[in-house]
Amino acid sequence: MVFPISNFLFFFSLMSGIMISISSSSWFGIWIGLELNMMSFIPLITIKMNSYFSESALKYFLIQALGSTLFIMSSCMFLYTPQMSPLLLLTSLLLKLGSAPFHFWFPQVMMGLTWPQAIILMTLQKIPLMMIISYLLTYPSLMLIISFSAMLSAMIGALGGLNTMQLRKIMAFSSINHMSWMLMSITISDMFWILYFFFYSIISSSIMILFNMFQAFSLSELMKLNQMNIIHTLLIPLNLLSLGGLPPFAGFIPKWMLIQLLINNKLFIPLFFLLSSSLITLYFYLRITIFFFLLMNPFSISSKPLMSSPLYFHFTPFLFFNLFLLFLPLTFMLF
């Protein structure tokens, strides 16, 4: 079991904190939801009492507590300094989100988590913070700061994953890089960042579910997998290429749409940073996938039926989601 039965109460309160934050009509209610969310996630980190989980929980608590302090202070300052308060509020949200230049804590916390905990940190924990940032777009001056944070996150997320062999750190910097795309989509359309977040969550979760199934935490452990199994040989590389946004995989769809929106809005400078960072991230995704294709034995794979693998039925939805864009051009040929 991923989490003990006793910890499902904390997971329920974590989801309740998310719902309170995104549905509250006051800053105080949003702060209560964020605090409930934070205090529910920390017990989920410390399932096993060892130094790695305790260190990650302590780092996460300190950063989130600092962000919450700035958040409630900026909320109280709205009546006195309406010009300074939104900037401080955005700073607290970017700190809690792990976006550049406040990204330093995110890879360190990720290194002490298991894969199910990393899925929660990379997906569910971003929902209320992204929603609150979308509320602040009524201030035009903050859009420039969000764009600057997005461009900085794109380059840091791309360059940070180059010289590491740890899969959790690679996924952490990948999350920082994808955060830049979501921040830019927030400045353009409220609904589009939800679409991008949906694609990002499904693809990244499918990769981390595979890593958790094989208990792989580094590239060397990933290379020790059974290369005779077609599930190992094809599913992990194709999911990584889809996460990198390589056409014709599913991860290319939201990036393609955002590129069109950035061109239509004449945001060429952020587009340059986003595209440049995507090329760099594809490099360290290809560094992982090249091992699978080089070590693949086509004769052994072809001699083993695909349906004989017990993992086939578990991963068919993820495989279909990441590859359905391959069959998308066929729909145009039918009309």
Tab-separated table of C-alpha atoms in Angstrom:
chain	number	residue	atom	x	y	z
A	1	MET	CA	0.000	0.000	0.000
A	2	VAL	CA	1.284	3.463	-0.908
A	3	PHE	CA	0.083	5.170	2.289
A	4	PRO	CA	-1.013	3.491	5.546
A	5	ILE	CA	-4.745	3.441	6.210
A	6	SER	CA	-4.254	5.743	9.210
A	7	ASN	CA	-2.876	8.449	6.911
A	8	PHE	CA	-5.948	8.656	4.674
A	9	LEU	CA	-7.379	11.136	7.193
A	10	PHE	CA	-4.430	13.441	6.465
A	11	PHE	CA	-4.961	12.989	2.731
A	12	PHE	CA	-8.639	13.911	3.148
A	13	SER	CA	-7.728	17.046	5.122
A	14	LEU	CA	-5.109	17.888	2.454
A	15	MET	CA	-7.811	17.825	-0.216
A	16	SER	CA	-10.105	19.817	2.085
A	17	GLY	CA	-7.415	22.490	2.444
A	18	ILE	CA	-7.166	22.747	-1.347
A	19	MET	CA	-10.944	23.145	-1.683
A	20	ILE	CA	-11.073	25.773	1.092
A	21	SER	CA	-8.275	27.790	-0.535
A	22	ILE	CA	-9.731	27.864	-4.061
A	23	SER	CA	-13.321	28.520	-2.899
A	24	SER	CA	-12.724	31.114	-0.168
A	25	SER	CA	-13.819	34.706	-0.698
A	26	SER	CA	-11.319	36.262	1.731
A	27	TRP	CA	-7.543	36.232	2.146
A	28	PHE	CA	-7.915	34.892	5.672
A	29	GLY	CA	-9.942	31.926	4.429
A	30	ILE	CA	-7.334	31.239	1.735
A	31	TRP	CA	-4.599	31.329	4.389
A	32	ILE	CA	-6.502	28.844	6.568
A	33	GLY	CA	-6.829	26.475	3.611
A	34	LEU	CA	-3.118	26.734	2.827
A	35	GLU	CA	-2.204	26.059	6.460
A	36	LEU	CA	-4.501	23.029	6.604
A	37	ASN	CA	-2.965	21.777	3.383
A	38	MET	CA	0.589	22.213	4.702
A	39	MET	CA	-0.068	20.589	8.075
A	40	SER	CA	-1.737	17.623	6.331
A	41	PHE	CA	1.127	17.025	3.911
A	42	ILE	CA	3.851	16.903	6.581
A	43	PRO	CA	2.478	13.693	8.240
A	44	LEU	CA	2.297	12.125	4.782
A	45	ILE	CA	6.033	12.833	4.374
A	46	THR	CA	7.029	11.359	7.729
A	47	ILE	CA	5.470	7.917	7.214
A	48	LYS	CA	8.738	6.257	8.180
A	49	MET	CA	10.858	7.874	10.847
A	50	ASN	CA	14.294	8.212	9.308
A	51	SER	CA	16.646	11.108	8.703
A	52	TYR	CA	15.726	11.606	5.032
A	53	PHE	CA	11.985	11.968	5.619
A	54	SER	CA	12.519	14.119	8.711
A	55	GLU	CA	14.910	16.448	6.883
A	56	SER	CA	12.515	16.890	3.965
A	57	ALA	CA	9.592	17.504	6.312
A	58	LEU	CA	11.571	20.107	8.272
A	59	LYS	CA	12.703	21.935	5.123
A	60	TYR	CA	9.187	21.894	3.715
A	61	PHE	CA	7.716	23.194	6.985
A	62	LEU	CA	10.217	26.052	7.318
A	63	ILE	CA	9.735	27.259	3.742
A	64	GLN	CA	5.956	26.990	3.865
A	65	ALA	CA	5.856	28.694	7.269
A	66	LEU	CA	7.933	31.579	5.900
A	67	GLY	CA	5.645	31.839	2.882
A	68	SER	CA	2.560	31.777	5.104
A	69	THR	CA	4.021	34.518	7.299
A	70	LEU	CA	4.585	36.739	4.265
A	71	PHE	CA	1.118	35.855	2.978
A	72	ILE	CA	-0.786	36.835	6.114
A	73	MET	CA	1.385	39.939	6.597
A	74	SER	CA	0.739	41.147	3.048
A	75	SER	CA	-2.979	40.461	3.480
A	76	CYS	CA	-3.031	42.670	6.569
A	77	MET	CA	-1.141	45.409	4.692
A	78	PHE	CA	-3.810	45.804	2.003
A	79	LEU	CA	-5.546	48.606	3.913
A	80	TYR	CA	-2.345	50.573	4.589
A	81	THR	CA	-0.050	49.994	1.589
A	82	PRO	CA	-2.184	48.882	-1.368
A	83	GLN	CA	0.773	49.337	-3.745
A	84	MET	CA	3.266	47.184	-1.819
A	85	SER	CA	0.945	44.483	-0.547
A	86	PRO	CA	0.219	42.691	-3.893
A	87	LEU	CA	3.950	42.440	-4.635
A	88	LEU	CA	4.648	40.894	-1.235
A	89	LEU	CA	1.683	38.576	-1.669
A	90	LEU	CA	2.972	37.359	-5.040
A	91	THR	CA	6.429	36.834	-3.523
A	92	SER	CA	4.990	34.604	-0.810
A	93	LEU	CA	3.080	32.546	-3.385
A	94	LEU	CA	6.131	32.075	-5.618
A	95	LEU	CA	8.129	31.003	-2.554
A	96	LYS	CA	5.529	28.408	-1.547
A	97	LEU	CA	5.235	27.266	-5.161
A	98	GLY	CA	8.962	26.720	-5.662
A	99	SER	CA	9.227	28.968	-8.691
A	100	ALA	CA	12.469	30.786	-9.506
A	101	PRO	CA	14.164	32.693	-7.933
A	102	PHE	CA	12.721	30.909	-4.862
A	103	HIS	CA	13.309	27.412	-6.219
A	104	PHE	CA	16.239	26.392	-3.996
A	105	TRP	CA	14.169	24.301	-1.571
A	106	PHE	CA	12.195	22.264	-4.098
A	107	PRO	CA	14.912	19.816	-5.353
A	108	GLN	CA	16.224	19.329	-1.805
A	109	VAL	CA	12.798	18.397	-0.482
A	110	MET	CA	12.186	16.111	-3.464
A	111	MET	CA	15.393	14.177	-2.766
A	112	GLY	CA	14.005	12.957	0.573
A	113	LEU	CA	10.583	11.829	-0.670
A	114	THR	CA	9.242	8.578	-2.035
A	115	TRP	CA	7.599	8.626	-5.456
A	116	PRO	CA	3.961	8.766	-4.182
A	117	GLN	CA	4.867	11.730	-1.973
A	118	ALA	CA	6.630	13.378	-4.922
A	119	ILE	CA	3.466	13.008	-7.019
A	120	ILE	CA	1.481	14.940	-4.398
A	121	LEU	CA	4.153	17.645	-4.112
A	122	MET	CA	4.432	18.110	-7.888
A	123	THR	CA	0.701	18.086	-8.677
A	124	LEU	CA	-1.848	18.599	-5.885
A	125	GLN	CA	0.219	21.075	-3.873
A	126	LYS	CA	0.424	23.439	-6.847
A	127	ILE	CA	-3.330	23.753	-7.411
A	128	PRO	CA	-4.309	26.317	-4.707
A	129	LEU	CA	-1.170	28.421	-5.230
A	130	MET	CA	-1.702	28.664	-8.984
A	131	MET	CA	-5.338	29.585	-8.461
A	132	ILE	CA	-4.409	32.389	-6.049
A	133	ILE	CA	-1.806	33.738	-8.498
A	134	SER	CA	-4.529	33.902	-11.143
A	135	TYR	CA	-6.559	36.089	-8.743
A	136	LEU	CA	-3.714	38.659	-8.676
A	137	LEU	CA	-3.776	39.332	-12.418
A	138	THR	CA	-6.047	42.321	-11.805
A	139	TYR	CA	-2.788	44.188	-11.017
A	140	PRO	CA	-0.991	44.851	-14.353
A	141	SER	CA	2.352	45.465	-12.666
A	142	LEU	CA	2.415	41.902	-11.335
A	143	MET	CA	2.190	40.412	-14.814
A	144	LEU	CA	5.749	41.595	-15.546
A	145	ILE	CA	7.011	39.946	-12.359
A	146	ILE	CA	5.210	36.701	-13.211
A	147	SER	CA	6.723	36.770	-16.711
A	148	PHE	CA	10.199	37.370	-15.276
A	149	SER	CA	9.767	34.486	-12.813
A	150	ALA	CA	8.574	32.274	-15.676
A	151	MET	CA	11.626	33.039	-17.840
A	152	LEU	CA	13.973	32.491	-14.896
A	153	SER	CA	12.221	29.221	-13.983
A	154	ALA	CA	12.545	28.026	-17.575
A	155	MET	CA	16.320	28.443	-17.650
A	156	ILE	CA	16.970	27.211	-14.092
A	157	GLY	CA	14.747	24.176	-14.603
A	158	ALA	CA	16.549	23.342	-17.837
A	159	LEU	CA	20.130	23.897	-16.673
A	160	GLY	CA	19.639	22.355	-13.233
A	161	GLY	CA	18.846	18.901	-14.569
A	162	LEU	CA	21.892	18.585	-16.810
A	163	ASN	CA	24.547	17.400	-14.347
A	164	THR	CA	22.544	15.062	-12.133
A	165	MET	CA	22.014	11.317	-12.171
A	166	GLN	CA	19.224	11.298	-9.567
A	167	LEU	CA	15.759	10.766	-11.033
A	168	ARG	CA	13.991	12.701	-8.253
A	169	LYS	CA	16.187	15.738	-8.841
A	170	ILE	CA	15.600	15.468	-12.593
A	171	MET	CA	11.840	15.407	-12.017
A	172	ALA	CA	12.140	18.359	-9.606
A	173	PHE	CA	13.918	20.557	-12.141
A	174	SER	CA	11.502	19.345	-14.784
A	175	SER	CA	8.652	20.550	-12.577
A	176	ILE	CA	10.344	23.957	-12.219
A	177	ASN	CA	10.663	24.145	-15.995
A	178	HIS	CA	7.014	23.240	-16.570
A	179	MET	CA	6.098	25.820	-13.939
A	180	SER	CA	7.384	28.493	-16.315
A	181	TRP	CA	4.928	27.362	-19.003
A	182	MET	CA	2.052	27.397	-16.520
A	183	LEU	CA	2.955	30.862	-15.207
A	184	MET	CA	3.001	32.249	-18.740
A	185	SER	CA	-0.316	30.571	-19.520
A	186	ILE	CA	-1.841	32.188	-16.400
A	187	THR	CA	-0.999	35.648	-17.742
A	188	ILE	CA	-2.850	34.861	-20.981
A	189	SER	CA	-5.823	32.678	-20.061
A	190	ASP	CA	-7.218	31.317	-16.807
A	191	MET	CA	-8.638	28.240	-18.469
A	192	PHE	CA	-5.542	27.386	-20.473
A	193	TRP	CA	-3.255	26.908	-17.466
A	194	ILE	CA	-5.784	24.385	-16.133
A	195	LEU	CA	-5.516	22.505	-19.433
A	196	TYR	CA	-1.720	22.607	-19.299
A	197	PHE	CA	-1.736	21.512	-15.654
A	198	PHE	CA	-3.994	18.571	-16.530
A	199	PHE	CA	-1.617	17.322	-19.237
A	200	TYR	CA	1.423	17.913	-17.017
A	201	SER	CA	-0.104	16.079	-14.046
A	202	ILE	CA	-1.152	13.020	-16.040
A	203	ILE	CA	2.168	12.603	-17.845
A	204	SER	CA	4.457	13.285	-14.873
A	205	SER	CA	2.352	11.071	-12.590
A	206	SER	CA	2.525	8.199	-15.080
A	207	ILE	CA	6.339	8.465	-15.141
A	208	MET	CA	6.632	8.530	-11.355
A	209	ILE	CA	4.204	5.614	-11.009
A	210	LEU	CA	6.531	3.624	-13.256
A	211	PHE	CA	9.570	4.687	-11.220
A	212	ASN	CA	7.757	3.668	-8.032
A	213	MET	CA	6.790	0.307	-9.533
A	214	PHE	CA	10.419	-0.437	-10.372
A	215	GLN	CA	11.812	1.330	-7.238
A	216	ALA	CA	14.288	3.279	-9.374
A	217	PHE	CA	15.798	6.455	-7.881
A	218	SER	CA	18.877	6.939	-10.075
A	219	LEU	CA	19.882	6.367	-13.668
A	220	SER	CA	22.079	3.429	-12.686
A	221	GLU	CA	19.116	1.688	-11.023
A	222	LEU	CA	16.985	2.425	-14.049
A	223	MET	CA	19.507	0.757	-16.331
A	224	LYS	CA	19.387	-2.449	-14.269
A	225	LEU	CA	15.774	-3.108	-15.240
A	226	ASN	CA	14.873	-6.111	-17.303
A	227	GLN	CA	15.405	-4.948	-20.876
A	228	MET	CA	13.634	-8.035	-22.215
A	229	ASN	CA	10.293	-6.582	-21.153
A	230	ILE	CA	8.726	-4.347	-23.769
A	231	ILE	CA	6.931	-2.399	-21.028
A	232	HIS	CA	10.293	-1.364	-19.555
A	233	THR	CA	11.852	-0.699	-22.923
A	234	LEU	CA	9.158	1.440	-24.505
A	235	LEU	CA	6.855	2.893	-21.870
A	236	ILE	CA	9.403	4.838	-19.800
A	237	PRO	CA	11.178	6.462	-22.818
A	238	LEU	CA	7.898	7.376	-24.530
A	239	ASN	CA	6.531	8.937	-21.342
A	240	LEU	CA	9.720	10.981	-20.897
A	241	LEU	CA	9.614	12.214	-24.484
A	242	SER	CA	5.966	13.150	-23.997
A	243	LEU	CA	6.867	15.094	-20.831
A	244	GLY	CA	9.529	16.937	-22.823
A	245	GLY	CA	6.910	18.061	-25.332
A	246	LEU	CA	8.330	16.221	-28.317
A	247	PRO	CA	5.820	15.839	-31.158
A	248	PRO	CA	3.789	13.783	-31.867
A	249	PHE	CA	3.260	12.824	-28.217
A	250	ALA	CA	0.516	14.164	-25.965
A	251	GLY	CA	2.804	16.549	-24.088
A	252	PHE	CA	3.261	18.544	-27.271
A	253	ILE	CA	-0.411	19.620	-27.393
A	254	PRO	CA	-0.420	22.234	-24.560
A	255	LYS	CA	3.007	23.583	-25.559
A	256	TRP	CA	1.867	23.940	-29.159
A	257	MET	CA	-1.236	25.840	-28.066
A	258	LEU	CA	0.731	28.116	-25.723
A	259	ILE	CA	3.256	28.907	-28.462
A	260	GLN	CA	0.374	30.047	-30.659
A	261	LEU	CA	-1.046	32.201	-27.863
A	262	LEU	CA	2.339	33.796	-27.127
A	263	ILE	CA	2.824	34.623	-30.812
A	264	ASN	CA	-0.670	36.114	-31.062
A	265	ASN	CA	0.025	38.294	-28.002
A	266	LYS	CA	3.476	39.276	-29.353
A	267	LEU	CA	5.296	37.901	-26.305
A	268	PHE	CA	8.397	36.917	-28.254
A	269	ILE	CA	10.987	37.329	-25.469
A	270	PRO	CA	9.295	34.874	-23.052
A	271	LEU	CA	8.693	32.540	-25.992
A	272	PHE	CA	12.419	32.520	-26.777
A	273	PHE	CA	13.286	31.509	-23.194
A	274	LEU	CA	10.592	28.832	-23.086
A	275	LEU	CA	11.634	27.247	-26.387
A	276	SER	CA	15.336	27.383	-25.506
A	277	SER	CA	14.706	25.679	-22.185
A	278	SER	CA	12.600	22.994	-23.872
A	279	LEU	CA	15.527	22.037	-26.081
A	280	ILE	CA	17.779	21.683	-23.032
A	281	THR	CA	15.241	19.599	-21.109
A	282	LEU	CA	14.804	17.320	-24.107
A	283	TYR	CA	18.554	16.696	-23.946
A	284	PHE	CA	18.508	15.144	-20.487
A	285	TYR	CA	15.292	13.279	-21.285
A	286	LEU	CA	16.998	11.807	-24.349
A	287	ARG	CA	19.994	10.918	-22.194
A	288	ILE	CA	17.711	8.566	-20.266
A	289	THR	CA	15.859	7.180	-23.276
A	290	ILE	CA	18.994	6.472	-25.311
A	291	PHE	CA	20.047	3.791	-22.813
A	292	PHE	CA	16.796	1.905	-23.320
A	293	PHE	CA	17.089	1.900	-27.105
A	294	LEU	CA	20.781	0.991	-27.077
A	295	LEU	CA	20.292	-1.912	-24.675
A	296	MET	CA	17.134	-3.160	-26.380
A	297	ASN	CA	17.273	-6.677	-27.804
A	298	PRO	CA	14.683	-6.713	-30.601
A	299	PHE	CA	14.731	-10.492	-31.033
A	300	SER	CA	14.032	-11.187	-27.362
A	301	ILE	CA	11.332	-8.523	-27.219
A	302	SER	CA	9.581	-9.695	-30.364
A	303	SER	CA	9.601	-13.298	-29.111
A	304	LYS	CA	7.767	-12.322	-25.918
A	305	PRO	CA	4.051	-11.493	-26.310
A	306	LEU	CA	3.016	-8.042	-25.149
A	307	MET	CA	-0.098	-9.294	-23.387
A	308	SER	CA	1.943	-11.721	-21.253
A	309	SER	CA	3.265	-8.887	-19.100
A	310	PRO	CA	1.265	-8.414	-15.861
A	311	LEU	CA	1.943	-4.661	-16.045
A	312	TYR	CA	0.306	-4.257	-19.438
A	313	PHE	CA	-3.244	-3.802	-18.189
A	314	HIS	CA	-2.120	-1.386	-15.445
A	315	PHE	CA	-0.302	0.978	-17.804
A	316	THR	CA	-2.552	0.813	-20.861
A	317	PRO	CA	-4.384	4.105	-19.945
A	318	PHE	CA	-1.077	5.966	-19.536
A	319	LEU	CA	0.276	4.517	-22.772
A	320	PHE	CA	-2.894	5.505	-24.630
A	321	PHE	CA	-2.926	9.045	-23.211
A	322	ASN	CA	0.694	9.755	-24.144
A	323	LEU	CA	0.414	8.270	-27.616
A	324	PHE	CA	-3.055	9.276	-28.759
A	325	LEU	CA	-1.633	12.268	-30.623
A	326	LEU	CA	0.084	9.776	-32.916
A	327	PHE	CA	-3.351	8.821	-34.244
A	328	LEU	CA	-4.762	12.352	-34.297
A	329	PRO	CA	-3.861	13.014	-37.989
A	330	LEU	CA	-5.912	9.967	-38.962
A	331	THR	CA	-9.074	11.733	-37.808
A	332	PHE	CA	-8.516	14.481	-40.395
A	333	MET	CA	-8.078	11.887	-43.143
A	334	LEU	CA	-11.473	10.379	-42.352
A	335	PHE	CA	-13.345	13.601	-43.203
